[in-house]
Amino acid sequence: MTAPDLWRLRGSPGARDEFVIKTTAVVLYAAVYLAFDWLRVSHALPGPGLALWNPLPAFGLVLLLAQGLRCAPVPFVVGLLSDWAVGGAPAGIAEPLLANALAAAALTVFAALLRPNLPDDDAFGNLADIARFLAISILVALALAGLAAAAPIVTGALPPAGVLVAVRQVSLGDLAAVLGLVPAIMGIPAARLRWNKIAPSTGLRDIALFSSGLAVSLVVIGTMEAYSEPHFFYLMFLPVVWIAARQGLAWAAIAVLLAQVALVATVARFGSGREDVLAFQIFLLTIAFTGLIIGSAVTERHRAETALRRQQAELARMGRITTAGALGLAVVHQISQPLATIATYTHASRRLLQSGSADRDLVVESMAKAEAEVQRAGLIIERMREFTARGKKSVTAVNLGALAREIAEALGDDARRAGVRLRVAAPPVPSVTADRIQIEQVLVNLVRNAIEAGAALPTGKATVRIMLASRGEEVEVAVEDQGPGIPPEAAASLFEPFETSKANGMGLGLWLSRELVEGNGGRLWYDPGRKGGARFVFRLPRRGQDVL
Ligand code: ADP
């Protein structure tokens, strides 16, 4: 997935939409750029103003990363326009032309270097990506500031001696904003994915705790009247580090940006003029480095966990298939003996009865033996059932909402390939007591069947829904699709083993799923009530009164 795709996770727009998106992005960029440039030049912000944190290059970078390098002339044109509109008619044309051309060129190189490191579907995937992002950002910020200083030197407006100070201050201010803005904006789709992955109550709680953490640290700084003392602002690290450790990179990036904006706004609002610009800039950089690095390490850990769980689910599935195969052979082997004996006894009884001179006791004895063999065969089957469905259960509290979201994620690729949308509607429901792996197996079976059924529809038309609901003492999970549904004559034998309509189907999925749900104290059924599509429902008894 390339960067622009990140902005259209919902559906793929056609050429017209593409044009509208690009135009909107360019207009938005120009408006924001002009507004901030005006703030910068007019000194509407007291204190160090935008020298502290200059978002202008970061905006250009986001534009090029999100909309492609073909937008490279835009920062050049908008920069020129802004110089003229905000700064008034310049004395000469050479300096603004040179300065803006150099800045736009540097931005383009920056964007070109960064683009290959951008996300697949999780912004700045891993630690290596983020380390590369930080390194490239530092180099390019230095280059940008150097180039910005080059133009006035070339045109004689700045003595070379002033260059070092200017480069240091400008590059730190640019860099701080790049590290704050670029990962936060580019990571919005990944942040949304993360939101979909966690329970809404957990997400809301974390957002509330982060915001109050940030607010409390600002209030503490305020009550100490320490607005101009950079070291007091280190209190703001706590909420940022906390959210990074809990939710990973995409959320950490947004938290870093919010903390930076809070600091810049506080300094701008209350700054007394005594401010130590360099110390504040170091703070802005440190909070960005810390948040991004912790966040990416945590995202890496989340990824590893998901991959492990996916592997476990696949292993469990393979295990089930192997067990089912072995079970089939075992059943054939174990049942053939009683069947042969039954055949012998019933045959003998029939011959006795046919001969007319039947010894009644002999017939009764023969039938009793056949009956005993029937019971033995029944017992063998029962024991097999116990072995597969209830054998090695490991019962824990299971949060069905989280499980449903995990499975939707694990099967997301299959769904996309089949052109099917996968949706989870999981309001907070009580947890259940069950074997997690077994219930996961059931959900995977039902959702796989639903995706296969939806694949019959034209691409993009079918939606598979996993819906959770609390039903009295039970928790209900329904898997609904819009496929061809199940004909009434097939519905009766749906849960029989080896019933399949698929060329490569085993016809064991639904049978095993029902066994597993019943083994966990619940029930599973097919609900033909709706028009079109199929709906499978299972319910499990809730665990105590605790709501997860
Ligand atoms: P398999 O998928 O290996 O065939 P299952 O036991 O999972 O075994 O399913 C048995 C049969 O039930 C399938 O072959 C299919 O005909 C039918 N079936 C199951 N789920 C659906 C569904 N969501 N829509 C339509 N038919 C379904």
Coordinates of C-alpha atoms and ligand atoms in Angstrom, one line a residue:
M1 CA 0.0 0.0 0.0
T2 CA 1.5 3.3 -0.9
A3 CA 1.0 6.5 1.1
P4 CA -1.9 8.0 -0.8
D5 CA -3.8 4.8 -0.3
L6 CA -3.7 5.4 3.4
W7 CA -6.2 8.2 2.9
R8 CA -8.8 6.1 1.3
L9 CA -9.2 3.0 3.4
R10 CA -12.9 3.2 2.6
G11 CA -13.4 2.2 -1.0
S12 CA -11.2 3.2 -3.9
P13 CA -12.2 6.5 -5.5
G14 CA -12.2 6.9 -9.3
A15 CA -10.3 9.5 -11.3
R16 CA -12.7 12.3 -10.5
D17 CA -12.6 11.7 -6.8
E18 CA -8.8 11.5 -7.1
F19 CA -8.8 15.0 -8.6
V20 CA -11.2 16.3 -5.9
I21 CA -9.0 14.8 -3.1
K22 CA -5.8 16.3 -4.6
T23 CA -7.3 19.7 -5.1
T24 CA -8.8 19.8 -1.6
A25 CA -5.4 18.8 -0.2
V26 CA -3.6 21.5 -2.1
V27 CA -6.1 24.2 -1.2
L28 CA -6.0 23.1 2.5
Y29 CA -2.2 23.2 2.4
A30 CA -2.2 26.7 0.9
A31 CA -4.7 28.0 3.5
V32 CA -2.9 26.5 6.5
Y33 CA 0.5 27.6 5.2
L34 CA -0.6 31.2 4.6
A35 CA -2.2 31.3 8.1
F36 CA 0.9 30.1 9.9
D37 CA 3.2 32.2 7.8
W38 CA 1.2 35.2 8.7
L39 CA 1.4 34.3 12.4
R40 CA 5.2 33.9 12.0
V41 CA 5.8 37.2 10.2
S42 CA 3.2 39.3 12.1
H43 CA 4.6 38.2 15.4
A44 CA 1.0 37.7 16.5
L45 CA 2.5 35.1 18.9
P46 CA 4.4 36.6 21.8
G47 CA 7.6 35.1 23.0
P48 CA 9.7 33.0 20.6
G49 CA 6.6 32.4 18.5
L50 CA 7.1 30.1 15.6
A51 CA 10.9 30.2 15.8
L52 CA 10.4 27.6 18.6
W53 CA 8.3 25.2 16.5
N54 CA 7.9 25.9 12.8
P55 CA 5.3 23.7 11.1
L56 CA 5.6 25.1 7.6
P57 CA 8.1 22.5 6.2
A58 CA 6.2 19.7 8.0
F59 CA 3.0 20.7 6.2
G60 CA 4.8 20.6 2.8
L61 CA 6.1 17.2 3.7
V62 CA 2.7 15.8 4.6
L63 CA 1.3 17.1 1.3
L64 CA 4.1 15.4 -0.7
L65 CA 3.9 12.2 1.3
A66 CA 0.1 11.9 1.1
Q67 CA -0.5 13.2 -2.4
G68 CA 2.6 12.2 -4.2
L69 CA 5.7 13.9 -5.5
R70 CA 3.8 15.3 -8.5
C71 CA 2.7 18.0 -6.0
A72 CA 6.3 19.2 -5.6
P73 CA 5.7 22.5 -7.4
V74 CA 3.0 23.4 -4.8
P75 CA 5.2 24.3 -1.9
F76 CA 7.3 26.4 -4.2
V77 CA 4.4 28.3 -5.6
V78 CA 2.6 28.7 -2.2
G79 CA 5.9 29.8 -0.6
L80 CA 6.4 32.5 -3.1
L81 CA 2.7 33.6 -2.9
S82 CA 3.0 33.7 0.9
D83 CA 6.2 35.7 0.8
W84 CA 4.4 38.3 -1.3
A85 CA 1.1 38.2 0.5
V86 CA 2.4 38.1 4.1
G87 CA 5.7 39.9 3.8
G88 CA 4.6 42.5 1.3
A89 CA 6.3 43.1 -2.1
P90 CA 9.9 42.0 -1.7
A91 CA 12.8 44.3 -2.7
G92 CA 14.1 41.8 -5.3
I93 CA 12.8 38.7 -6.9
A94 CA 16.0 36.7 -6.8
E95 CA 16.0 35.9 -3.1
P96 CA 12.5 34.7 -2.6
L97 CA 12.7 32.7 -5.9
L98 CA 16.0 31.1 -4.8
A99 CA 14.9 30.5 -1.2
N100 CA 11.6 28.9 -2.2
A101 CA 13.1 26.8 -5.0
L102 CA 15.7 25.4 -2.6
A103 CA 13.2 24.7 0.2
A104 CA 10.8 23.0 -2.2
A105 CA 13.7 20.9 -3.7
A106 CA 14.8 19.9 -0.2
L107 CA 11.2 18.9 0.7
T108 CA 10.9 16.8 -2.4
V109 CA 14.2 15.0 -1.7
F110 CA 13.0 14.5 1.9
A111 CA 9.6 13.1 0.8
A112 CA 11.3 10.9 -1.8
L113 CA 13.6 9.5 0.8
L114 CA 10.8 8.9 3.3
R115 CA 8.2 7.4 1.0
P116 CA 9.6 3.9 0.7
N117 CA 9.7 3.7 4.5
L118 CA 6.1 4.5 4.8
P119 CA 3.6 2.1 6.2
D120 CA 1.8 -0.8 4.7
D121 CA -1.2 -0.6 6.8
D122 CA 0.3 0.4 10.1
A123 CA 2.2 3.8 10.0
F124 CA 5.9 3.5 10.4
G125 CA 5.7 -0.2 11.1
N126 CA 8.7 -0.9 13.2
L127 CA 11.6 0.4 15.1
A128 CA 13.9 0.3 12.1
D129 CA 11.4 2.4 10.1
I130 CA 11.1 5.0 12.8
A131 CA 14.9 5.1 13.3
R132 CA 15.3 5.8 9.6
F133 CA 12.6 8.4 9.8
L134 CA 14.3 10.2 12.7
A135 CA 17.7 10.0 10.9
I136 CA 16.4 11.3 7.6
S137 CA 14.4 14.0 9.4
I138 CA 17.5 15.3 11.2
L139 CA 19.6 15.4 8.0
V140 CA 16.9 17.1 6.0
A141 CA 16.1 19.7 8.7
L142 CA 19.7 20.6 8.7
A143 CA 19.8 20.8 4.9
L144 CA 16.6 22.9 4.9
A145 CA 17.9 25.4 7.3
G146 CA 21.2 25.5 5.6
L147 CA 19.5 26.1 2.3
A148 CA 17.2 28.8 3.8
A149 CA 20.3 30.5 5.1
A150 CA 22.1 30.1 1.7
A151 CA 19.8 32.4 -0.2
P152 CA 20.3 35.5 1.9
I153 CA 24.1 34.8 2.0
V154 CA 24.2 34.5 -1.8
T155 CA 22.2 37.7 -2.2
G156 CA 24.3 39.4 0.5
A157 CA 21.4 39.9 3.0
L158 CA 23.0 37.9 5.8
P159 CA 26.6 37.9 6.9
P160 CA 28.1 34.3 6.9
A161 CA 28.9 34.6 10.6
G162 CA 25.2 34.7 11.5
V163 CA 24.6 31.4 9.6
L164 CA 25.4 29.0 12.4
V165 CA 23.0 30.5 14.9
A166 CA 20.3 30.7 12.3
V167 CA 20.8 27.2 11.1
R168 CA 20.7 25.8 14.6
Q169 CA 17.6 27.6 15.7
V170 CA 15.7 27.1 12.4
S171 CA 16.6 23.5 12.0
L172 CA 15.6 22.6 15.5
G173 CA 12.3 24.4 15.1
D174 CA 11.7 22.7 11.8
L175 CA 12.7 19.3 13.0
A176 CA 10.6 19.5 16.1
A177 CA 7.5 20.2 14.0
V178 CA 8.3 17.5 11.4
L179 CA 8.7 14.9 14.2
G180 CA 5.4 16.1 15.8
L181 CA 3.3 16.6 12.7
V182 CA 4.4 14.0 10.1
P183 CA 3.9 10.8 12.1
A184 CA 0.7 12.0 13.7
I185 CA -1.0 13.0 10.4
M186 CA 0.4 10.1 8.3
G187 CA -0.5 7.7 11.1
I188 CA -4.2 8.7 11.3
P189 CA -5.4 5.6 9.3
A190 CA -3.2 3.4 11.6
A191 CA -4.7 5.1 14.6
R192 CA -8.2 4.3 13.3
L193 CA -7.2 0.7 12.8
R194 CA -5.9 0.6 16.4
W195 CA -9.2 2.1 17.6
N196 CA -11.2 -0.6 15.8
K197 CA -9.0 -3.3 17.3
I198 CA -9.5 -2.4 21.0
A199 CA -12.8 -2.3 22.9
P200 CA -14.4 1.2 22.7
S201 CA -14.5 1.5 26.5
T202 CA -10.7 0.9 26.7
G203 CA -10.1 3.4 23.9
L204 CA -12.2 6.1 25.6
R205 CA -10.7 5.5 29.0
D206 CA -7.2 5.8 27.6
I207 CA -8.0 9.0 25.7
A208 CA -9.6 10.4 28.9
L209 CA -6.7 9.5 31.1
F210 CA -4.2 10.9 28.6
S211 CA -6.1 14.2 28.2
S212 CA -6.5 14.6 31.9
G213 CA -2.8 13.8 32.4
L214 CA -1.8 16.5 30.0
A215 CA -4.3 19.0 31.5
V216 CA -3.0 18.2 35.1
S217 CA 0.6 18.7 34.1
L218 CA -0.3 22.0 32.5
V219 CA -2.2 23.1 35.6
V220 CA 0.7 22.1 37.8
I221 CA 3.1 24.1 35.6
G222 CA 0.6 27.0 35.7
T223 CA 0.2 27.0 39.5
M224 CA 4.0 27.1 39.8
E225 CA 4.1 30.0 37.4
A226 CA 6.7 28.1 35.6
Y227 CA 5.7 28.9 32.0
S228 CA 9.1 30.0 31.1
E229 CA 11.1 27.3 32.9
P230 CA 11.6 24.5 30.4
H231 CA 12.4 21.8 33.0
F232 CA 8.9 22.0 34.5
F233 CA 7.4 20.9 31.2
Y234 CA 9.0 17.5 31.6
L235 CA 5.9 16.6 33.6
M236 CA 4.2 16.3 30.2
F237 CA 6.3 13.2 29.5
L238 CA 4.2 11.1 31.8
P239 CA 1.0 11.0 29.8
V240 CA 2.8 10.7 26.5
V241 CA 5.0 7.8 27.6
W242 CA 2.0 6.1 29.2
I243 CA -0.2 6.2 26.0
A244 CA 2.8 5.1 23.9
A245 CA 3.3 2.1 26.1
R246 CA -0.3 1.2 26.0
Q247 CA -1.4 1.8 22.5
G248 CA 1.8 1.9 20.3
L249 CA 3.1 4.2 17.6
A250 CA 0.0 5.7 15.9
W251 CA -1.5 6.9 19.1
A252 CA 1.9 7.9 20.5
A253 CA 2.5 10.1 17.5
I254 CA -0.8 11.9 18.1
A255 CA 0.0 12.3 21.8
V256 CA 3.4 13.8 20.9
L257 CA 1.8 16.3 18.6
L258 CA -0.8 17.3 21.3
A259 CA 1.9 17.7 23.9
Q260 CA 4.0 19.8 21.5
V261 CA 1.1 22.0 20.6
A262 CA 0.2 22.4 24.3
L263 CA 3.7 23.5 25.1
V264 CA 4.0 25.9 22.2
A265 CA 0.6 27.4 23.0
T266 CA 1.4 27.7 26.7
V267 CA 4.8 29.4 26.0
A268 CA 3.1 31.6 23.3
R269 CA 0.3 32.6 25.7
F270 CA 2.2 33.2 28.9
G271 CA 5.8 33.4 27.7
S272 CA 7.5 36.3 29.5
G273 CA 10.3 36.8 27.0
R274 CA 12.9 35.2 29.2
E275 CA 12.4 31.9 27.5
D276 CA 15.3 29.8 26.6
V277 CA 14.3 28.9 23.1
L278 CA 17.0 26.2 22.7
A279 CA 15.9 24.4 25.9
F280 CA 12.3 24.4 24.8
Q281 CA 13.3 23.1 21.4
I282 CA 15.4 20.3 23.0
F283 CA 12.3 19.4 25.1
L284 CA 10.1 19.3 22.0
L285 CA 12.6 17.0 20.2
T286 CA 13.1 14.8 23.3
I287 CA 9.4 14.2 23.8
A288 CA 9.0 13.3 20.1
F289 CA 12.0 10.9 20.1
T290 CA 10.8 9.3 23.3
G291 CA 7.2 8.9 22.3
L292 CA 7.9 7.6 18.8
I293 CA 10.6 5.1 19.9
I294 CA 8.5 3.7 22.8
G295 CA 5.4 3.7 20.6
S296 CA 7.2 1.8 17.8
A297 CA 8.6 -0.8 20.2
V298 CA 5.2 -1.4 21.6
T299 CA 3.6 -1.6 18.1
E300 CA 6.2 -4.2 17.2
R301 CA 5.3 -6.2 20.3
H302 CA 1.6 -5.9 19.4
R303 CA 2.4 -7.2 15.9
A304 CA 4.4 -10.2 17.3
E305 CA 1.5 -11.1 19.6
T306 CA -1.0 -10.9 16.7
A307 CA 1.2 -13.0 14.5
L308 CA 1.7 -15.6 17.3
R309 CA -2.1 -15.7 17.9
R310 CA -2.7 -16.2 14.2
Q311 CA -0.2 -19.0 14.1
Q312 CA -1.8 -20.6 17.1
A313 CA -5.2 -20.4 15.5
E314 CA -3.9 -21.9 12.3
L315 CA -2.1 -24.7 14.3
A316 CA -5.4 -25.4 16.2
R317 CA -7.2 -25.5 12.8
M318 CA -4.7 -27.9 11.4
G319 CA -4.8 -29.9 14.6
R320 CA -8.6 -30.2 14.3
I321 CA -8.4 -31.3 10.7
T322 CA -5.8 -34.0 11.6
T323 CA -7.9 -35.0 14.5
A324 CA -11.0 -35.2 12.3
G325 CA -9.2 -37.4 9.8
A326 CA -7.8 -39.6 12.5
L327 CA -11.3 -39.7 14.1
G328 CA -12.8 -40.9 10.9
L329 CA -10.3 -43.7 10.6
A330 CA -10.8 -44.6 14.3
V331 CA -14.6 -44.7 13.9
V332 CA -14.3 -46.9 10.8
H333 CA -12.0 -49.2 12.7
Q334 CA -13.8 -49.4 16.0
I335 CA -17.3 -49.5 14.6
S336 CA -16.7 -52.1 11.9
Q337 CA -16.2 -54.9 14.5
P338 CA -19.6 -54.4 16.3
L339 CA -21.3 -53.9 13.0
A340 CA -20.0 -57.2 11.7
T341 CA -21.1 -58.9 14.9
I342 CA -24.6 -57.3 14.7
A343 CA -24.9 -58.5 11.1
T344 CA -24.0 -62.0 12.2
Y345 CA -26.6 -62.2 15.0
T346 CA -29.4 -60.6 13.1
H347 CA -28.7 -62.9 10.1
A348 CA -28.8 -65.9 12.4
S349 CA -32.0 -64.7 14.0
R350 CA -33.7 -64.2 10.6
R351 CA -32.6 -67.7 9.5
L352 CA -34.0 -69.2 12.7
L353 CA -37.3 -67.4 12.3
Q354 CA -37.5 -68.3 8.6
S355 CA -36.8 -72.0 9.3
G356 CA -40.2 -72.1 11.1
S357 CA -38.8 -74.4 13.9
A358 CA -37.2 -71.5 15.7
D359 CA -36.0 -72.0 19.2
R360 CA -37.5 -68.9 20.8
D361 CA -34.8 -68.7 23.5
L362 CA -32.1 -68.9 20.8
V363 CA -33.6 -66.0 18.9
V364 CA -34.0 -63.9 22.0
E365 CA -30.4 -64.6 23.0
S366 CA -29.2 -63.7 19.5
M367 CA -31.1 -60.4 19.4
A368 CA -29.9 -59.5 23.0
K369 CA -26.3 -60.0 21.8
A370 CA -27.0 -57.8 18.7
E371 CA -28.5 -55.1 21.0
A372 CA -25.4 -55.2 23.3
E373 CA -23.2 -54.6 20.2
V374 CA -25.4 -51.7 19.1
Q375 CA -24.9 -50.2 22.6
R376 CA -21.2 -50.8 22.4
A377 CA -21.0 -49.0 19.0
G378 CA -22.9 -46.1 20.6
L379 CA -20.5 -45.9 23.4
I380 CA -17.5 -45.9 21.1
I381 CA -19.0 -43.0 19.2
E382 CA -19.8 -41.1 22.5
R383 CA -16.2 -41.6 23.7
M384 CA -14.9 -40.2 20.4
R385 CA -17.1 -37.2 20.7
E386 CA -15.9 -36.6 24.2
F387 CA -12.3 -36.9 23.0
T388 CA -12.6 -34.3 20.3
A389 CA -15.1 -31.8 21.7
R390 CA -14.5 -31.9 25.4
G391 CA -11.1 -33.6 25.7
K392 CA -8.5 -31.1 26.6
K393 CA -10.4 -28.0 27.6
S394 CA -8.7 -25.1 29.3
V395 CA -11.4 -22.8 30.6
T396 CA -10.8 -19.1 31.2
A397 CA -12.8 -15.8 31.2
V398 CA -13.2 -14.9 27.5
N399 CA -14.0 -11.4 26.2
L400 CA -16.0 -12.3 23.1
G401 CA -15.8 -8.7 21.7
A402 CA -12.0 -8.7 21.7
L403 CA -12.0 -12.2 20.3
A404 CA -14.4 -11.2 17.5
R405 CA -12.2 -8.2 16.6
E406 CA -9.1 -10.4 16.6
I407 CA -10.7 -12.9 14.3
A408 CA -12.0 -10.1 12.0
E409 CA -8.4 -8.9 11.8
A410 CA -6.9 -12.3 11.2
L411 CA -9.4 -13.1 8.4
G412 CA -9.2 -9.6 7.0
D413 CA -6.9 -10.6 4.2
D414 CA -9.1 -13.5 3.2
A415 CA -12.2 -11.2 3.2
R416 CA -10.5 -8.6 1.1
R417 CA -9.3 -11.2 -1.4
A418 CA -12.9 -12.5 -1.7
G419 CA -14.2 -8.9 -2.1
V420 CA -16.2 -9.1 1.1
R421 CA -16.4 -6.4 3.8
L422 CA -16.0 -7.7 7.3
R423 CA -17.7 -5.7 10.1
V424 CA -17.8 -6.3 13.9
A425 CA -20.6 -4.8 16.0
A426 CA -19.4 -5.4 19.5
P427 CA -21.0 -3.4 22.2
P428 CA -19.6 -4.1 25.7
V429 CA -20.9 -7.5 26.8
P430 CA -20.2 -9.6 29.9
S431 CA -17.3 -12.1 29.5
V432 CA -18.1 -15.8 29.3
T433 CA -16.3 -18.8 30.8
A434 CA -15.1 -21.0 28.0
D435 CA -12.1 -22.6 26.2
R436 CA -10.8 -19.6 24.2
I437 CA -9.2 -21.7 21.5
Q438 CA -12.3 -23.7 21.0
I439 CA -14.6 -20.7 20.7
E440 CA -12.0 -19.0 18.4
Q441 CA -12.3 -22.2 16.3
V442 CA -16.1 -21.9 16.2
L443 CA -16.0 -18.2 15.1
V444 CA -13.3 -18.9 12.5
N445 CA -15.4 -21.7 11.0
L446 CA -18.6 -19.5 10.9
V447 CA -16.8 -16.5 9.5
R448 CA -14.9 -18.5 6.9
N449 CA -18.1 -20.1 5.7
A450 CA -19.8 -16.6 5.6
I451 CA -16.9 -15.1 3.6
E452 CA -17.0 -18.1 1.2
A453 CA -20.8 -17.5 0.8
G454 CA -20.3 -13.8 0.3
A455 CA -17.6 -14.4 -2.4
A456 CA -20.4 -15.5 -4.7
L457 CA -21.7 -11.9 -4.9
P458 CA -20.1 -9.2 -7.1
T459 CA -17.0 -7.7 -5.5
G460 CA -17.7 -5.2 -2.8
K461 CA -21.4 -5.9 -2.5
A462 CA -21.2 -8.5 0.3
T463 CA -20.8 -7.7 3.9
V464 CA -20.2 -10.2 6.7
R465 CA -21.3 -9.1 10.1
I466 CA -20.2 -10.4 13.5
M467 CA -22.7 -9.1 16.0
L468 CA -22.6 -9.4 19.8
A469 CA -25.4 -9.0 22.2
S470 CA -26.2 -9.6 25.8
R471 CA -29.2 -11.9 26.2
G472 CA -30.2 -12.2 29.8
E473 CA -27.9 -14.8 31.3
E474 CA -26.2 -15.5 28.0
V475 CA -24.0 -13.7 25.5
E476 CA -25.0 -14.1 21.9
V477 CA -22.7 -14.0 18.8
A478 CA -24.3 -14.0 15.4
V479 CA -22.5 -14.3 12.1
E480 CA -24.5 -13.0 9.2
D481 CA -23.8 -12.9 5.5
Q482 CA -25.5 -11.9 2.3
G483 CA -24.6 -15.0 0.3
P484 CA -27.0 -17.4 -1.4
G485 CA -28.3 -18.7 2.0
I486 CA -29.2 -22.3 2.8
P487 CA -32.0 -24.1 1.0
P488 CA -34.7 -25.4 3.4
E489 CA -34.0 -29.0 2.4
A490 CA -30.3 -28.6 3.3
A491 CA -31.0 -26.8 6.5
A492 CA -32.2 -30.0 8.3
S493 CA -28.9 -31.8 7.9
L494 CA -26.6 -28.8 8.1
F495 CA -25.0 -29.9 11.3
E496 CA -24.5 -33.6 10.3
P497 CA -20.8 -34.5 9.9
F498 CA -19.5 -34.8 6.3
E499 CA -22.5 -32.8 4.9
T500 CA -20.9 -30.4 2.4
S501 CA -21.9 -28.7 -0.8
K502 CA -18.3 -27.7 -1.6
A503 CA -15.9 -29.6 -3.9
N504 CA -13.1 -29.4 -1.4
G505 CA -15.2 -29.2 1.8
M506 CA -15.0 -31.7 4.6
G507 CA -18.5 -31.0 6.0
L508 CA -17.1 -31.1 9.5
G509 CA -17.0 -27.4 10.3
L510 CA -20.5 -26.9 11.5
W511 CA -20.7 -30.2 13.2
L512 CA -17.5 -29.6 15.1
S513 CA -18.6 -26.0 15.9
R514 CA -21.8 -27.2 17.5
E515 CA -20.0 -29.9 19.4
L516 CA -17.5 -27.3 20.7
V517 CA -20.2 -24.7 21.7
E518 CA -22.2 -27.4 23.5
G519 CA -19.0 -28.7 25.2
N520 CA -18.7 -25.2 26.6
G521 CA -22.2 -25.1 27.9
G522 CA -23.8 -23.2 25.1
R523 CA -25.8 -23.8 21.9
L524 CA -25.5 -23.1 18.3
W525 CA -28.1 -22.9 15.6
Y526 CA -29.0 -21.7 12.1
D527 CA -31.5 -18.9 12.0
P528 CA -33.3 -18.8 8.6
G529 CA -35.6 -16.0 9.7
R530 CA -34.0 -13.3 7.5
K531 CA -34.4 -12.7 3.9
G532 CA -31.4 -13.8 1.8
G533 CA -28.0 -14.8 3.2
A534 CA -27.4 -17.0 6.2
R535 CA -27.2 -16.3 9.9
F536 CA -25.6 -18.6 12.4
V537 CA -26.0 -17.8 16.1
F538 CA -24.4 -19.2 19.2
R539 CA -24.9 -18.3 22.8
L540 CA -22.7 -19.0 25.8
P541 CA -23.6 -18.5 29.5
R542 CA -22.2 -15.3 30.9
R543 CA -19.6 -15.3 33.6
G544 CA -20.8 -13.8 36.9
Q545 CA -21.8 -10.2 36.6
D546 CA -18.4 -8.7 35.5
V547 CA -18.6 -6.5 32.4
L548 CA -15.4 -6.3 30.4
Ligands
ADP1 P1 -17.6 -27.2 4.8 O1 -17.4 -25.8 4.9 O2 -16.3 -28.0 4.8 O3 -18.5 -27.7 3.6 P2 -19.3 -26.9 7.1 O4 -19.8 -27.9 8.1 O5 -18.6 -25.7 7.6 O6 -18.3 -27.7 6.1 O7 -20.5 -26.5 6.2 C1 -21.4 -27.4 5.7 C2 -22.2 -26.9 4.6 O8 -23.1 -25.9 5.0 C3 -21.4 -26.1 3.5 O9 -20.9 -27.0 2.5 C4 -22.4 -25.2 2.9 O10 -23.2 -25.9 1.9 C5 -23.4 -24.9 4.1 N1 -23.1 -23.6 4.7 C6 -22.4 -23.4 5.8 N2 -22.3 -22.0 6.1 C7 -23.0 -21.4 5.1 C8 -23.3 -20.0 4.7 N3 -22.9 -19.0 5.5 N4 -24.0 -19.8 3.6 C9 -24.4 -20.8 2.8 N5 -24.1 -22.1 3.1 C10 -23.4 -22.4 4.2

